[in-house]
Every structure is written in structure tokens, then in C-alpha cells.
XYZ file of C-alpha atoms in Angstrom:
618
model
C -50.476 61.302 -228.108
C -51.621 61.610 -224.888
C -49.717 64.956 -223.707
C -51.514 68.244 -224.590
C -49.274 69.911 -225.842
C -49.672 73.171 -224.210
C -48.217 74.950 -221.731
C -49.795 77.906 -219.127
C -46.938 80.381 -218.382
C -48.403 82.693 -215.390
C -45.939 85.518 -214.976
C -46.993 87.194 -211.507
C -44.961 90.201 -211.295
C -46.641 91.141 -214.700
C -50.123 90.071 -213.756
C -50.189 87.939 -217.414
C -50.622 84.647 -218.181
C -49.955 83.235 -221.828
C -50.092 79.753 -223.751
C -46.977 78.130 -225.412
C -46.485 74.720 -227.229
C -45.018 71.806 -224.950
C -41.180 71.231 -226.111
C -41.974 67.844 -227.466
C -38.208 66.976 -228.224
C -37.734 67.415 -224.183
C -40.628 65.705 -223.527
C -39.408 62.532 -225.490
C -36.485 62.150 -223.181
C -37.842 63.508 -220.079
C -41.760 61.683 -220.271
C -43.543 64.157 -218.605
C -44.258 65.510 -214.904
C -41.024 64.966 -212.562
C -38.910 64.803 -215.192
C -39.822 67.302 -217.753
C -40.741 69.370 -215.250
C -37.372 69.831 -213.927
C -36.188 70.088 -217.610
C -38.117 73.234 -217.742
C -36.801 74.292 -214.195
C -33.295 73.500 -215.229
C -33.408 75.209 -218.209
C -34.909 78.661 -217.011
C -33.395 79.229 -213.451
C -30.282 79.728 -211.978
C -29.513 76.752 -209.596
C -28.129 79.415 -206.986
C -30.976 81.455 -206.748
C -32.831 82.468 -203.777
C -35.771 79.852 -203.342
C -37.723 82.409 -201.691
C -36.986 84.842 -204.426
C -38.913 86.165 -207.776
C -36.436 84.182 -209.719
C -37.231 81.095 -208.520
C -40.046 79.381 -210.868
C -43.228 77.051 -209.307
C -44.102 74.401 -211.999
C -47.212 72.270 -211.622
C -46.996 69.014 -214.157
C -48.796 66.340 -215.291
C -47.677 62.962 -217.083
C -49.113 61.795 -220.574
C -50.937 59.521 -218.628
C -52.594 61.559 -215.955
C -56.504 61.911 -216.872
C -56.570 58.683 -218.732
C -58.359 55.475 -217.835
C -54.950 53.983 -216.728
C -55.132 53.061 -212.826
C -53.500 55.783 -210.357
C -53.444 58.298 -213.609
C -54.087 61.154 -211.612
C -51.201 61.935 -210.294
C -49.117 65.461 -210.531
C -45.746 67.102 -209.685
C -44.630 69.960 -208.196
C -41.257 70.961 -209.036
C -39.418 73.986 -207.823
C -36.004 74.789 -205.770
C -36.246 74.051 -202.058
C -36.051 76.157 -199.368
C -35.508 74.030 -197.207
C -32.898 71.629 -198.851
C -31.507 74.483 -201.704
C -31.627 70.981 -203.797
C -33.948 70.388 -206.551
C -37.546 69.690 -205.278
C -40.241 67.440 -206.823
C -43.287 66.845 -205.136
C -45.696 64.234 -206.053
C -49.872 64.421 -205.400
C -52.829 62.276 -206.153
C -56.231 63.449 -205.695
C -58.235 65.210 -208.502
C -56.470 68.055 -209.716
C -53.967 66.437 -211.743
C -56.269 65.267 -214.073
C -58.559 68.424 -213.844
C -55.731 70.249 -215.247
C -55.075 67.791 -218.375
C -59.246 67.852 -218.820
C -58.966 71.652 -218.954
C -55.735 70.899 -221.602
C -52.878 71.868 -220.175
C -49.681 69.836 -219.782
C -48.447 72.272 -217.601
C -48.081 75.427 -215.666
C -45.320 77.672 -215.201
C -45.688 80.468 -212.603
C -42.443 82.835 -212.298
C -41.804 86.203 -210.455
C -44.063 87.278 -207.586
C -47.298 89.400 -207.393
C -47.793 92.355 -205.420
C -50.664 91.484 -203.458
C -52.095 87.803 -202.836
C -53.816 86.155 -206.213
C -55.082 82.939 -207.268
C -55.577 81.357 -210.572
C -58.052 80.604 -212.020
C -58.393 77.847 -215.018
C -61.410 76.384 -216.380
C -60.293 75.044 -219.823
C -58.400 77.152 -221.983
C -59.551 80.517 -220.005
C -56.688 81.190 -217.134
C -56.852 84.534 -215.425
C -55.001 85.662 -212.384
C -57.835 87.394 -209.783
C -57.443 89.001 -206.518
C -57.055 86.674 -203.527
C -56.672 89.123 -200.797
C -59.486 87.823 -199.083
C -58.246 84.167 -198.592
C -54.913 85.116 -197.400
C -54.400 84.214 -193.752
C -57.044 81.356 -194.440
C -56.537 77.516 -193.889
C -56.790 75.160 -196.794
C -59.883 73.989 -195.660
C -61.224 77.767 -195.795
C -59.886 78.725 -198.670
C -61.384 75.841 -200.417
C -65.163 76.109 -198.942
C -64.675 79.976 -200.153
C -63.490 79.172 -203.728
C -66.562 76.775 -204.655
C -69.215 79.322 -202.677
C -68.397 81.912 -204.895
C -68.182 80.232 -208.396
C -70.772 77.610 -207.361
C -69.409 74.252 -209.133
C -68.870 71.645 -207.218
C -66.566 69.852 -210.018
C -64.058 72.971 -209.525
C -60.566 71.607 -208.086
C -58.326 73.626 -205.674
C -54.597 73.349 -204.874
C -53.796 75.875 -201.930
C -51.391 76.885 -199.461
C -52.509 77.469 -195.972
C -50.817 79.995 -193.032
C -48.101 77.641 -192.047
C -46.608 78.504 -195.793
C -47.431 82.316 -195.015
C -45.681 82.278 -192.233
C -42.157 80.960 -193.887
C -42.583 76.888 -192.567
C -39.893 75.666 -194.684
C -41.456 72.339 -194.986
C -44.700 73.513 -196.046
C -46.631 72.019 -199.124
C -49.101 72.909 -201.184
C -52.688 70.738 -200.916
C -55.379 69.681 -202.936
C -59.183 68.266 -202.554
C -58.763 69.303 -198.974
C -55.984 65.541 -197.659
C -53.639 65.120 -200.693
C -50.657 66.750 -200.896
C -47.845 67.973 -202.942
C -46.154 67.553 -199.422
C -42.119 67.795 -199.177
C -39.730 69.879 -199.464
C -41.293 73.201 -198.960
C -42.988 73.666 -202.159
C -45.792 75.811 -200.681
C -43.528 78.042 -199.233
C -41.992 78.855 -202.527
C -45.856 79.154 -203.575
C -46.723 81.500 -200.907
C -43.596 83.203 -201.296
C -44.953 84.337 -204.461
C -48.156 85.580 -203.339
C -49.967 82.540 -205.095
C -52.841 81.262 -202.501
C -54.050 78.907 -204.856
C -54.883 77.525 -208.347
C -58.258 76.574 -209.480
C -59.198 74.488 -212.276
C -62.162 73.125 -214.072
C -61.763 71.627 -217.117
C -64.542 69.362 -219.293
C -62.460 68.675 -222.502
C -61.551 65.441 -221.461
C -58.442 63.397 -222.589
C -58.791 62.667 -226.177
C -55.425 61.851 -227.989
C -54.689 58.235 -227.131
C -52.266 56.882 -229.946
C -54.295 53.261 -229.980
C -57.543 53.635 -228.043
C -58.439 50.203 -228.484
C -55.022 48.373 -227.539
C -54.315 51.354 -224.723
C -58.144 50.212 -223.616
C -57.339 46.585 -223.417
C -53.971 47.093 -221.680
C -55.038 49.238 -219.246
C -57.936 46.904 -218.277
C -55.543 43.900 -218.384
C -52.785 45.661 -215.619
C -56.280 47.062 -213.976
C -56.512 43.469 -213.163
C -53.016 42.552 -211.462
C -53.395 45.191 -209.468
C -56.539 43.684 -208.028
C -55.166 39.867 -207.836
C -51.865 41.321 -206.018
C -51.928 40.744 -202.307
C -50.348 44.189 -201.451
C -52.647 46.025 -203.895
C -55.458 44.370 -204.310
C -55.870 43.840 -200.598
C -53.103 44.946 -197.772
C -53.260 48.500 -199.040
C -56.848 48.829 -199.387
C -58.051 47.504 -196.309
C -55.165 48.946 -194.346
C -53.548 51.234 -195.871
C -49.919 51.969 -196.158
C -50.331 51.945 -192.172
C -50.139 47.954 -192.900
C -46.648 49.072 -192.907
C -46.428 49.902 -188.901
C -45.971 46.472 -187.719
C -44.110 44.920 -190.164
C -41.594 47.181 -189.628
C -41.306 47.026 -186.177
C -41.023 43.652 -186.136
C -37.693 43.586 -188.924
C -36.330 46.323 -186.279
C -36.363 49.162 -188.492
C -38.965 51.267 -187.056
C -37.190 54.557 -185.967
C -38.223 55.879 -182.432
C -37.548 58.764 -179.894
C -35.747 60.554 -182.283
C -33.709 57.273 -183.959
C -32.467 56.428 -180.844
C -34.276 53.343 -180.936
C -35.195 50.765 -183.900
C -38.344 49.623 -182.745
C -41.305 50.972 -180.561
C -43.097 48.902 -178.245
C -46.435 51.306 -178.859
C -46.110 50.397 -182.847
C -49.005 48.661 -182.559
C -51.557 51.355 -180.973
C -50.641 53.394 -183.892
C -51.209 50.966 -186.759
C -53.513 50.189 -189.550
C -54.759 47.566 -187.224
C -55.836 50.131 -184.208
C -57.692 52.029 -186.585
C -59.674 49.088 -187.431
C -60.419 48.852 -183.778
C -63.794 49.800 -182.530
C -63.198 52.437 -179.546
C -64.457 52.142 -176.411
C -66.334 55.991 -175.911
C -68.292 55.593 -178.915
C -68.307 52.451 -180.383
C -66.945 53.604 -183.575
C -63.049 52.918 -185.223
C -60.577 55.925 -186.401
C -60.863 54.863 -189.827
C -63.817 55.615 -191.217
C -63.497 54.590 -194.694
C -60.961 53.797 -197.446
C -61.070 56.532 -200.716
C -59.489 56.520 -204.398
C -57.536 59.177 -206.388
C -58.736 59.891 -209.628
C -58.491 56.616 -211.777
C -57.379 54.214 -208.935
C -58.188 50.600 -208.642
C -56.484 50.409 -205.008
C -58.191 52.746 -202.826
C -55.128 53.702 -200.274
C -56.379 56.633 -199.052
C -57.833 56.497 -195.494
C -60.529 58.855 -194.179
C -60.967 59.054 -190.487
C -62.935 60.200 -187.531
C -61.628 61.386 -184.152
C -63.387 60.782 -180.887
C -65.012 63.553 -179.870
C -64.227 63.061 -176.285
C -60.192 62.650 -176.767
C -58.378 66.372 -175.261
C -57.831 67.347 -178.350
C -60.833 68.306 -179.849
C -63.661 68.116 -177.263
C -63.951 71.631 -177.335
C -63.584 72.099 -181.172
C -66.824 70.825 -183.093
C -65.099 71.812 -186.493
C -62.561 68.295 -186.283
C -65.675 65.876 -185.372
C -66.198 65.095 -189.308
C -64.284 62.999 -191.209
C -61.310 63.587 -192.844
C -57.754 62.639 -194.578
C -56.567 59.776 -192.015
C -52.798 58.319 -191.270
C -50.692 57.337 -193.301
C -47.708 55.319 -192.428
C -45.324 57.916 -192.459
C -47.114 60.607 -190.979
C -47.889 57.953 -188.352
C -44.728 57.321 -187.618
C -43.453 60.625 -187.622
C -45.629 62.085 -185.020
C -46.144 58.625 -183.373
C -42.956 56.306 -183.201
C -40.448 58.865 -183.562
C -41.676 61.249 -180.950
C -42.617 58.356 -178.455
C -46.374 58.843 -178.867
C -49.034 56.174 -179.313
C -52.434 57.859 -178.931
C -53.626 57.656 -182.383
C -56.234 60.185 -182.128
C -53.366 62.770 -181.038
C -51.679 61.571 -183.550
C -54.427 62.073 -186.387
C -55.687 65.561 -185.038
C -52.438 66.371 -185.754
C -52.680 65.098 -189.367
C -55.371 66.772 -189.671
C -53.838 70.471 -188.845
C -50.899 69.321 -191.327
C -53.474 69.048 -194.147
C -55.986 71.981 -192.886
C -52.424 74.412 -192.693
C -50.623 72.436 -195.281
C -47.451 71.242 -193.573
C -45.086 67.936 -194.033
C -46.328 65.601 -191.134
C -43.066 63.730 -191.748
C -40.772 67.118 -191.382
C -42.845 68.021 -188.648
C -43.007 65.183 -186.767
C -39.544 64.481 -187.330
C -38.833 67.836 -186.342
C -41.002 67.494 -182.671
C -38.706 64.317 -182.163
C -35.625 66.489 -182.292
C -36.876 69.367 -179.991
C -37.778 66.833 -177.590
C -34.476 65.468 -177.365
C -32.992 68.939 -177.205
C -35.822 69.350 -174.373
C -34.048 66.236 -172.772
C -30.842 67.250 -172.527
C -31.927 70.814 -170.988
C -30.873 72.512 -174.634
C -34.477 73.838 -174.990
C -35.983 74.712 -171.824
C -40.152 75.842 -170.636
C -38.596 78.970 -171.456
C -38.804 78.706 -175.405
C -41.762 76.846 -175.177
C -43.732 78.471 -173.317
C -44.001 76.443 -170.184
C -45.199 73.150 -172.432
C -43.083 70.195 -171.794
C -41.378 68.897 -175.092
C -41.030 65.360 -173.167
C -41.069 62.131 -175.504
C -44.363 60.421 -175.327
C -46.440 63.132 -174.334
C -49.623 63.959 -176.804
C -50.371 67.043 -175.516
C -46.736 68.744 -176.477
C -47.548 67.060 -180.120
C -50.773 68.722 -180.301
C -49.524 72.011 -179.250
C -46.577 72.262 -181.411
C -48.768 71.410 -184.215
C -50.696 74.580 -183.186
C -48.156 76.304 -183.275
C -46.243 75.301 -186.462
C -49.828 76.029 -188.451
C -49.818 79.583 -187.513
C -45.964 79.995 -186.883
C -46.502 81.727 -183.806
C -43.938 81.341 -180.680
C -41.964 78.545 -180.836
C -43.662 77.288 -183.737
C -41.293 79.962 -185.716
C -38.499 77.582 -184.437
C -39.972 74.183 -185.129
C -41.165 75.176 -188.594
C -37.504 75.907 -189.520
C -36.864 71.983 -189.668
C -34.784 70.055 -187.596
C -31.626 71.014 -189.136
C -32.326 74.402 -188.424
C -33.682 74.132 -185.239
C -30.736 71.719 -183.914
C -28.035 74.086 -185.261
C -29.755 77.386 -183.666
C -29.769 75.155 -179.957
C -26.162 73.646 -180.406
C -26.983 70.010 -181.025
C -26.841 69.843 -185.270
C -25.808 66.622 -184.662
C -29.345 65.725 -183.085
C -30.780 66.478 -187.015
C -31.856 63.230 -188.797
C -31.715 64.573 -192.198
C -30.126 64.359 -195.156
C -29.385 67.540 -197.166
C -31.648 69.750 -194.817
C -34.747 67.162 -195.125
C -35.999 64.792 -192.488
C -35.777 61.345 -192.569
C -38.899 58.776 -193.426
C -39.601 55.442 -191.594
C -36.933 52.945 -192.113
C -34.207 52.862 -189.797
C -31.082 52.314 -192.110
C -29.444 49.902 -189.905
C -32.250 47.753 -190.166
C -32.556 47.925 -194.019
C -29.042 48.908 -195.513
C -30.548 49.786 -199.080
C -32.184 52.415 -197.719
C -29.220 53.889 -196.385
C -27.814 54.279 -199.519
C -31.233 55.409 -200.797
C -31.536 58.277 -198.250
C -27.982 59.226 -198.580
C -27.895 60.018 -202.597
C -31.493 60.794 -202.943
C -31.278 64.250 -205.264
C -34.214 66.065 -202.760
C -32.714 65.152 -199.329
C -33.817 61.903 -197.577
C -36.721 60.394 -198.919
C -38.036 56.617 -199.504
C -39.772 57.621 -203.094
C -37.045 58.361 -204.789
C -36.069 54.674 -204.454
C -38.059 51.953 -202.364
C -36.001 49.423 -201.536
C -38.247 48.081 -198.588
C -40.026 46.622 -201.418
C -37.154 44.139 -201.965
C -35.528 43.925 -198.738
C -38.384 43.482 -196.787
C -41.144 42.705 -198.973
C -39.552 40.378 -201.321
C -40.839 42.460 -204.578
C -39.862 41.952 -206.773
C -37.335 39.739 -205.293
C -36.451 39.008 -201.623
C -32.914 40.619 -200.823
C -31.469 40.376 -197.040
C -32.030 43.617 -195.635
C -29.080 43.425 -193.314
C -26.258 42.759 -195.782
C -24.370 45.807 -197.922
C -23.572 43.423 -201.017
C -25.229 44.288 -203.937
C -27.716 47.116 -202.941
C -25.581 49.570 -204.514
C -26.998 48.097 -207.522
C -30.449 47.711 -206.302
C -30.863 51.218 -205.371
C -29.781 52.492 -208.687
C -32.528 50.347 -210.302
C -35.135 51.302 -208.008
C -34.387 55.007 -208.506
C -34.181 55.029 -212.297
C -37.206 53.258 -212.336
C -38.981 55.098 -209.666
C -38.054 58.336 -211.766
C -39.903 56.928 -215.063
C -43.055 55.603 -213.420
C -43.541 59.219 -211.622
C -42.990 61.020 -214.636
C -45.460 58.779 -216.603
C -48.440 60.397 -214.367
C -49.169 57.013 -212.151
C -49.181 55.820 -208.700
C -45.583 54.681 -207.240
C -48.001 52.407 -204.972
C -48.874 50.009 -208.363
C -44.982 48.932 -208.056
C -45.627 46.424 -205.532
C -47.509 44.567 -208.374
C -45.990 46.014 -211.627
C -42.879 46.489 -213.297
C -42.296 48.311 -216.260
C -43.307 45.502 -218.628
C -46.708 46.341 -217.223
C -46.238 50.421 -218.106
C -44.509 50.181 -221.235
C -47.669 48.530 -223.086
C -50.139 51.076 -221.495
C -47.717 54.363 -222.334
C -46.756 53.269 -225.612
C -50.357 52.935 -226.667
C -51.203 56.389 -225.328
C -48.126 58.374 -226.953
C -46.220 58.669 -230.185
C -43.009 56.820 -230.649
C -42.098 53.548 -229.211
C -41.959 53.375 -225.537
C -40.369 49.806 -224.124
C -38.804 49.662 -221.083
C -35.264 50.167 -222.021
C -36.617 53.272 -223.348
C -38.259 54.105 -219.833
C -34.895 53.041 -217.889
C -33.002 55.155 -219.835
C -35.321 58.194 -219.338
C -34.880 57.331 -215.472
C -31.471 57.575 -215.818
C -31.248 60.385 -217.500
C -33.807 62.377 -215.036
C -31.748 61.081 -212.049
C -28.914 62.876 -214.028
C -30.351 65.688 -214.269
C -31.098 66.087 -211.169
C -27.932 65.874 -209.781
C -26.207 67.652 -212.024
C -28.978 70.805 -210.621
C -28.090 70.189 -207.408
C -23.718 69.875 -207.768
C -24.682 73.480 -209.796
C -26.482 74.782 -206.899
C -23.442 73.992 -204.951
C -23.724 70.604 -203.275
C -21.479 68.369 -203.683
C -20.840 64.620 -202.900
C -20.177 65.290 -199.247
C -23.800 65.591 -198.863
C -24.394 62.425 -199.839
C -23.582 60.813 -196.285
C -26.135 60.385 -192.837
C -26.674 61.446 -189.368
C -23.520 60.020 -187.179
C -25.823 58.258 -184.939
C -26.589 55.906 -188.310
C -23.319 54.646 -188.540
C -21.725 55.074 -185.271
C -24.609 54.248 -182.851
C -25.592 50.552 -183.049
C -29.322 49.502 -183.542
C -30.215 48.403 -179.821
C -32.773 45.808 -180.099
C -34.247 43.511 -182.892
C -32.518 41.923 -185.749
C -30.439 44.615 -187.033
C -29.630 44.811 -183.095
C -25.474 45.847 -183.211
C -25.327 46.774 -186.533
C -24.916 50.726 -187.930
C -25.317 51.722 -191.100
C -22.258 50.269 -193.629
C -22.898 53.847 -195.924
C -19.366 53.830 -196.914
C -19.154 50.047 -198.057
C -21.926 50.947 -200.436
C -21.347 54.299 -201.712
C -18.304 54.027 -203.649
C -19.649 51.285 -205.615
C -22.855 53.389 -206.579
C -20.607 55.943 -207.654
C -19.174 53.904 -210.051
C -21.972 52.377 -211.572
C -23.581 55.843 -211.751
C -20.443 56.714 -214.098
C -19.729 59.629 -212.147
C -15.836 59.962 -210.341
C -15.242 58.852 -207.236
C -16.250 62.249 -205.057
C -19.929 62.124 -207.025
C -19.068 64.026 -209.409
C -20.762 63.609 -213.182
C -18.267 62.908 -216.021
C -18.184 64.306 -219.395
C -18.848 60.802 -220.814
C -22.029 60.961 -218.273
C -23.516 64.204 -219.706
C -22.649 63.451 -223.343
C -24.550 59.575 -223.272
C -27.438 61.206 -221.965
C -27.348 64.588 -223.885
C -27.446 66.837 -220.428
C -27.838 70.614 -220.884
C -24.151 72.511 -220.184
């Protein structure tokens, strides 16, 4: 049936680590990963606990599709209470590890408590151990990971790890595997390295066994295997380009946040875009990008994998960043590019590349620069915090060195890795924060593209674009063209997206295959891999009911629906230039119908009749 039925329970203040049987009943109304994942979190912590604290709980899942033959199944979730938000967290990762962890047998692991010293664990099928890891604290990622497979020799071994900028309390630190993917929002690798946990490795050679209908999950897998490849987006935008195909297109429909989301659009979009790192450079000869790569199981090849001029400031003196490694992605590009006035895209990708070496949210990071540099503008910060560097928008060399800094949280970097909401409130500005519920904003201006607005606004782990994608519609036209300007009807839309958008990540696939499939393409391939029947009403109604839960963690832990707003420059501060050019964000034209056809009252509040249709725990 595709899951595996077992569960790894790692209790670190004990040292022990024990197997227990998957709770199949929640597992048929919560699919797997995201949403049974914060099942289990629901169920066994207190929403008002200290995230930092031993009675917080870390839970790695997988889907019932992660480690199969279906395309993007190697996806897993992270799922833990934020630090940085106090909101439920879920953080989703591709790579290899994901499906490691279902070939070793495991549906998921549960670490809870803390250990007394640093360990790591240490998986290879059904053997898990907890061993000393004293010597890899205070390494990178990248350190930790060349250290792991010297000593046990395999180069199949798969590592998940935190890296200093965790250790050092960044509260938007994440946890990363095969050296550029990342369980990336939210903070999860703080909570990990607030438990001592450096990192999890796993082996594991049993395979995935337990399809339902081998034969019809083999033919409808290899059927949707094909739509991917005859889509435009996926079978050629994304690979060739990237989500960085992105950049542009955004810029041009005005929604392209800059200088902090002063502006909508950024006349240095295009130095910084999929297109630029096609571009042969003029030192060497040679682009950024260096080559597209896969996840486990993917047909689409997103990934990018890049190479920085070893003659650019940055790294002319550092030999060990001349290889190739995890390139831009769109946000990450945008974060430390458009929104912080920057558009040297090797600046830019060094930068990446200390995210994923120290394990740190580009997007909360560079989103985070973008606000100390307007504090730096209006003399709130001064050289004297920062150490005689200039904050000033458009200069590479502050990125650079606050990325430095963040990695090892030293100086100023204590300040910047507290996120912008933090950091604004500490220098008198919070209203200089572009966040929602503690967590920095992606890139799409909301005045440019309404639904996401609304999106941002009610998303249950702060502002975020995958927990409902309505770009797809409004801009892209998938699966239908909507007019991204208008209020009418997104309430609606973004509903749909984010029930849906809760199934297919709880399934153990790629959110990146819904620009070519809807859920009549994953209903046939989950409902041959796993007992009972799966349509798509089915699926909705598990979205629903996730998205439910969610929230109803999150009103527990003591928010409420007066989160559920955005920034006053959004929808007081008109869009400048571009199409969207006078328009704010119409947030409270929307919200009050989404309410409504969420069920819940009229301050966001989840009804009785709510709980009871989708059987919510008390």
C-alpha cells in the first residue's frame, strides 16, 4: 500500500530510539508527509510551547508516494513549531533523502526532547542508532557531509544537516540535504539544532515494494510521466531555465517586488534572470549555469547547478566556491537581487551558495538585507551596527558581507538572522517588516496579483506562495487565465489552490508538476499505489481537512484572525509603475468572503460544524 507502515521515534534526552506502527486510520485522512505529519505534531505537543524547547517535536515525513517510480516522488516534509513564526511549520525538500528514508522503510521519524551533547542519526534500513556528533558541530553543511561519507565510506549514504547559522539561533534557518536542497523555511533547523541534532543519515536498499496494482500504478505513472514532458512549462520553460524563467515575466506584469517593496518592478530584472545565466561571460567564456539536475524520480530537471567566476570580488581569494554548485532559484534570486536593489548575479549566487553551505532561507535573508537597508536609509541603522559596511540598496558587497555574517551569526549578523520582523521592531521601524505572521514575503508583489494577497495573508506558516500558487492562474493562465488585477472571485481561487496544494504535498510529489497536472492526473497514480479508493474528491477533502488542521494549531497557539492581514505599505502605498501602477492591495474586499467559504465566523475563527465535518481533534 505504498506507506511503510513504520515509524522511527528518536527520543534524545533518553539517548533511545524505538519502532512503532504508522496510525493508518490518520493516515487515511491526512495522506501522508505535510499532513500526517502535523497530525502527529498536533496530537503530541502543546501548541504554546517553546519552539526552542525539549517539548517541541522535529518530524521528518515522507508521502506514500515518495521512493516510487512516480515523477517528483522524492519529496519530504519537515514539520515542527516555528521559531520564527510560533505558527505551525512545514517544510518541503526534494533531493535524495526522502526516498532514502522510505528505501530504508520508514514512513517517518519522530525526534522529541534534546540531547546533552551534539548527535546524529544514523539509519541504514531498519538499524537507527543515535552516535556522537561532537566533532561536526560548528561545521558547515558542506563539511559535515564530506565527513559523514569519509568515515562510513558509501557513497549511496544520504545526509540532512544543519550548519552554524542554525547553531547560532538564525531563526530562519533550515535544515539541508545532498549538499543544495532544502527543507528551507520557517526555521526548522533551528528547532533541529536546538536539539543538539547535527544531522540524520540514511541508507536504505529495501526498496519500495507494496504498490496496491503494480501494473496499472506502472502504466499511469508512465502515462502522466508523459504530460509532464509535452507541457510547455514542464517539459521545457522549467528545465532549460529554471523557475528563474519566472524573473522577467514578472517584471513585466509589475509584480516584481524591489528595494524593499517599495517598488513593483526592477529595471536590473533582467541581469538576474534565467536568461543571464544562460549568458556566456565575458572573463572566462563560460555562463553561471552550469547545468540543469533532477530530484530523485523527476522527469523535469528544475534544479540549476552553477559556477561563479573566479575573478568576481567575491571569491577570487577563496578557491573552495570555484566548483559547481546549487544555482538560483527564482526566489532566492529575487530576494537577494530585486528586493535589495542588486543585479550582479554572481553576488547574488555566492550568496546562495553560503545559504546552502550554512543552511539559511535565501528568501528570509534576503528579504531581511532589504529591510536593514532601508533602516540604513533612513539613518535607523548606522556604520555603527555594522561595522563600518554600508547597508546601501544596490550594493553587492554589503550582500556578500551580511551573508558572512548571518552564516556564523557573528556581529550584526546576530541582528539580521533574527528576521526582519525582529530586526525592524528592535530599530523602531516594524512597519518596514514585509511579513506575514513573523515570515518574509516571496516574489509577487500583491498589488500586482491580488490572489496572492489573499494567499500570503491566510497562509497557516506566515507568507508563502506554496501554500497556494495563484500566479499559476493569474498570470500563467493554468489552469485557467484569471485577471490578476481584479479582487472578484479569488477568494474562491485561493481556497482551491490551497486545498489542493495541501493534498499534492502530502502525496510525496513535486508542487512544480501542477503547471501540467491536476488531480485527475494524481488520483489514478495514488490510488494504484495505496489501499482504499483515492479520487479526487477524496484528495480535496483531505486538503481541506489539513488546511483545517492547521489553523486550528495555530488559533491554539494563540493567533488569531488579526494575523491574517499585510504590511501597510500593501494596501496603503500604491504600486508606482507598470500595470498594477495605482492600485494597493484590496485584502479586505477578499477576506471576508474566504472566511465564509472556509465555514469559519467572520473573525477566522473555526466553527463547531467545521471541526465536526472534518472530524478535527478537540
Amino acid at each position: 500500500m505504498s506507506w511503510t507502515k513504520k515509524v522511527l521515534r528518536v527520543d534524545l534526552s533518553k539517548g533511545v530510539v524505538a519502532e512503532e506502527a504508522l496510525n493508518m486510520e490518520w493516515a487515511a485522512q491526512y495522506i501522508g508527509q505535510r499532513g500526517l505529519g502535523t497530525r502527529y505534531l498536533v496530537e503530541e505537543t502543546d501548541p504554546k510551547c517553546d519552539a526552542l524547547g525539549p517539548d517541541n517535536k522535529l518530524i521528518f515525513a515522507t508521502g506514500p508516494l515518495t521512493g516510487t517510480t512516480a515523477s517528483t516522488g522524492g519529496r519530504y516534509s519537515v514539520i515542527t513549531k516555528s521559531p520564527l513564526t510560533g505558527a505551525v511549520a512545514c517544510s518541503n525538500s526534494g533531493g535524495f533523502i526522502g526516498a532514502e528514508l522510505k528505501f530504508a522503510g520508514w514512513d517517518m521519524i519522530i525526534f522529541e526532547g534534546k540531547s546533552k551533547s551534539p548527535v546524529m542519526l544514523r539509519v541504514e534500513n531498519e538499524v537507527a542508532e543515535l552516535v556522537p556528533a561532537d566533532d561536526l558541530w560548528g561545521k558547515t553543511v558542506w563539511e559535515t557531509d564530506r565527513l559523514i561519507h569519509a568515515k562510513y565510506q558509501d557513497p549511496q549514504i544520504r545526509v540532512a544537516a544543519v550548519g552554524r547559522a542554525a547553531e547560532a539561533g538564525c531563526l530562519y534557518a533550515g535544515i539541508i540535504n545532498d549538499l543544495h536542497r532544502a527543507a528551507g523555511r520557517s526555521g526548522v533547523g533551528t528547532v533541529m539544532a536546538s536539539k543538539n541534532l547535527k544531522a540524520v543519515m540514511v541508507r536504505g536498499t529495501r526498496g519500495v515494494g507494496n504498490i496496491k496494482d503494480p501494473i496499472r500504478f506502472m502504466k499511469s505513472v508512465a502515462e502522466q510521466k508523459q504530460v509532464l514532458v509535452d507541457n510547455a512549462v514542464t517539459g521545457q520553460g522549467l528545465p532549460t531555465l529554471g523557475t528563474q524563467v519566472l524573473m522577467n515575466v514578472i517584471n513585466e506584469v509589475g509584480a516584481l517586488p524591489a528595494n524593499n517593496m517599495r517598488d513593483v518592478q526592477f529595471d536590473g530584472a533582467n541581469n538576474i534572470s534565467g536568461e543571464a545565466m544562460l549568458e556566456p561571460r565575458e572573463s572566462d567564456g563560460k555562463p553561471n549555469l552550469t547545468t540543469n539536475a533532477a530530484c530523485f524520480s523527476c522527469t523535469i530537471a528544475c534544479g540549476r547547478i552553477s559556477t561563479i567566476d573566479k575573478q568576481h570580488f567575491s571569491v577570487e581569494n577563496k578557491p573552495e566556491y570555484w566548483g559547481n554548485s546549487g544555482g538560483l532559484e527564482y526566489e532566492a534570486a529575487w530576494a537577494m537581487g530585486a528586493d535589495t536593489g542588486i543585479d550582479d548575479i554572481d553576488a547574488i549566487t555566492y550568496t546562495n551558495f553560503l545559504c546552502n553551505e550554512d543552511g539559511f532561507d535565501p528568501i528570509s535573508f534576503g528579504s531581511t538585507v532589504a529591510a536593514a537597508m532601508e533602516l540604513f536609509d533612513i539613518g535607523a541603522i548606522t556604520t555603527k551596527q555594522t561595522e563600518g559596511m554600508a547597508l546601501t540598496f544596490g550594493s553587492a558587497k554589503a550582500l556578500t558581507w551580511c551573508a558572512e555574517k548571518v552564516a556564523t551569526g557573528e556581529g550584526f549578523g546576530k541582528d539580521l538572522g533574527m528576521g526582519s520582523k525582529r530586526l525592524c521592531e528592535k530599530y523602531g521601524h516594524p512597519e518596514l517588516s514585509m511579513t506575514v505572521k513573523g515570515q518574509e514575503f516571496p516574489a509577487y508583489d500583491p498589488r500586482g496579483i491580488q490572489g496572492m494577497g489573499l494567499t500570503y495573508a491566510t497562509s497557516n506558516r506566515g507568507a508563502c506562495h506554496l501554500r497556494g500558487y495563484t500566479v499559476a492562474s493569474e498570470v500563467l493562465g493554468i489552469p485557467e487565465k484569471t485577471d490578476p488585477l481584479v479582487t472578484d472571485g479569488k477568494a474562491g481561487l485561493v481556497k482551491a489552490f490551497q486545498d489542493a496544494t495541501a493534498a499534492v504535498d502530502s502525496m510525496g510529489l513535486c508542487l512544480f508538476t501542477t503547471f501540467a497536472w491536476t488531480l485527475d492526473n494524481m488520483a489514478p497514480q495514488i490510488d494504484a499505489a495505496c489501499d482504499g479508493d483515492w479520487s479526487v474528491e477524496r484528495l480535496l477533502e483531505a486538503g481541506e481537512r489539513i488546511w483545517n488542521l492547521e489553523r486550528d494549531y495555530n488559533l491554539k497557539a494563540g493567533l488569531s484572525g488579526a494575523d491574517d492581514t499585510l504590511p501597510s505599505r500593501l494596501l496603503k502605498e500604491a504600486a508606482k509603475t507598470g500595470p498594477a501602477k495605482g492600485k494597493v492591495c484590496g485584502l479586505d474586499e477578499m477576506l471576508p468572503e474566504y472566511y465564509s467559504l472556509r465555514g469559519w465566523s467572520k473573525d477566522g475563527q473555526l466553527t463547531d460544524k467545521v471541526r465536526k465535518q472534518f472530524a478535527l481533534p478537540a
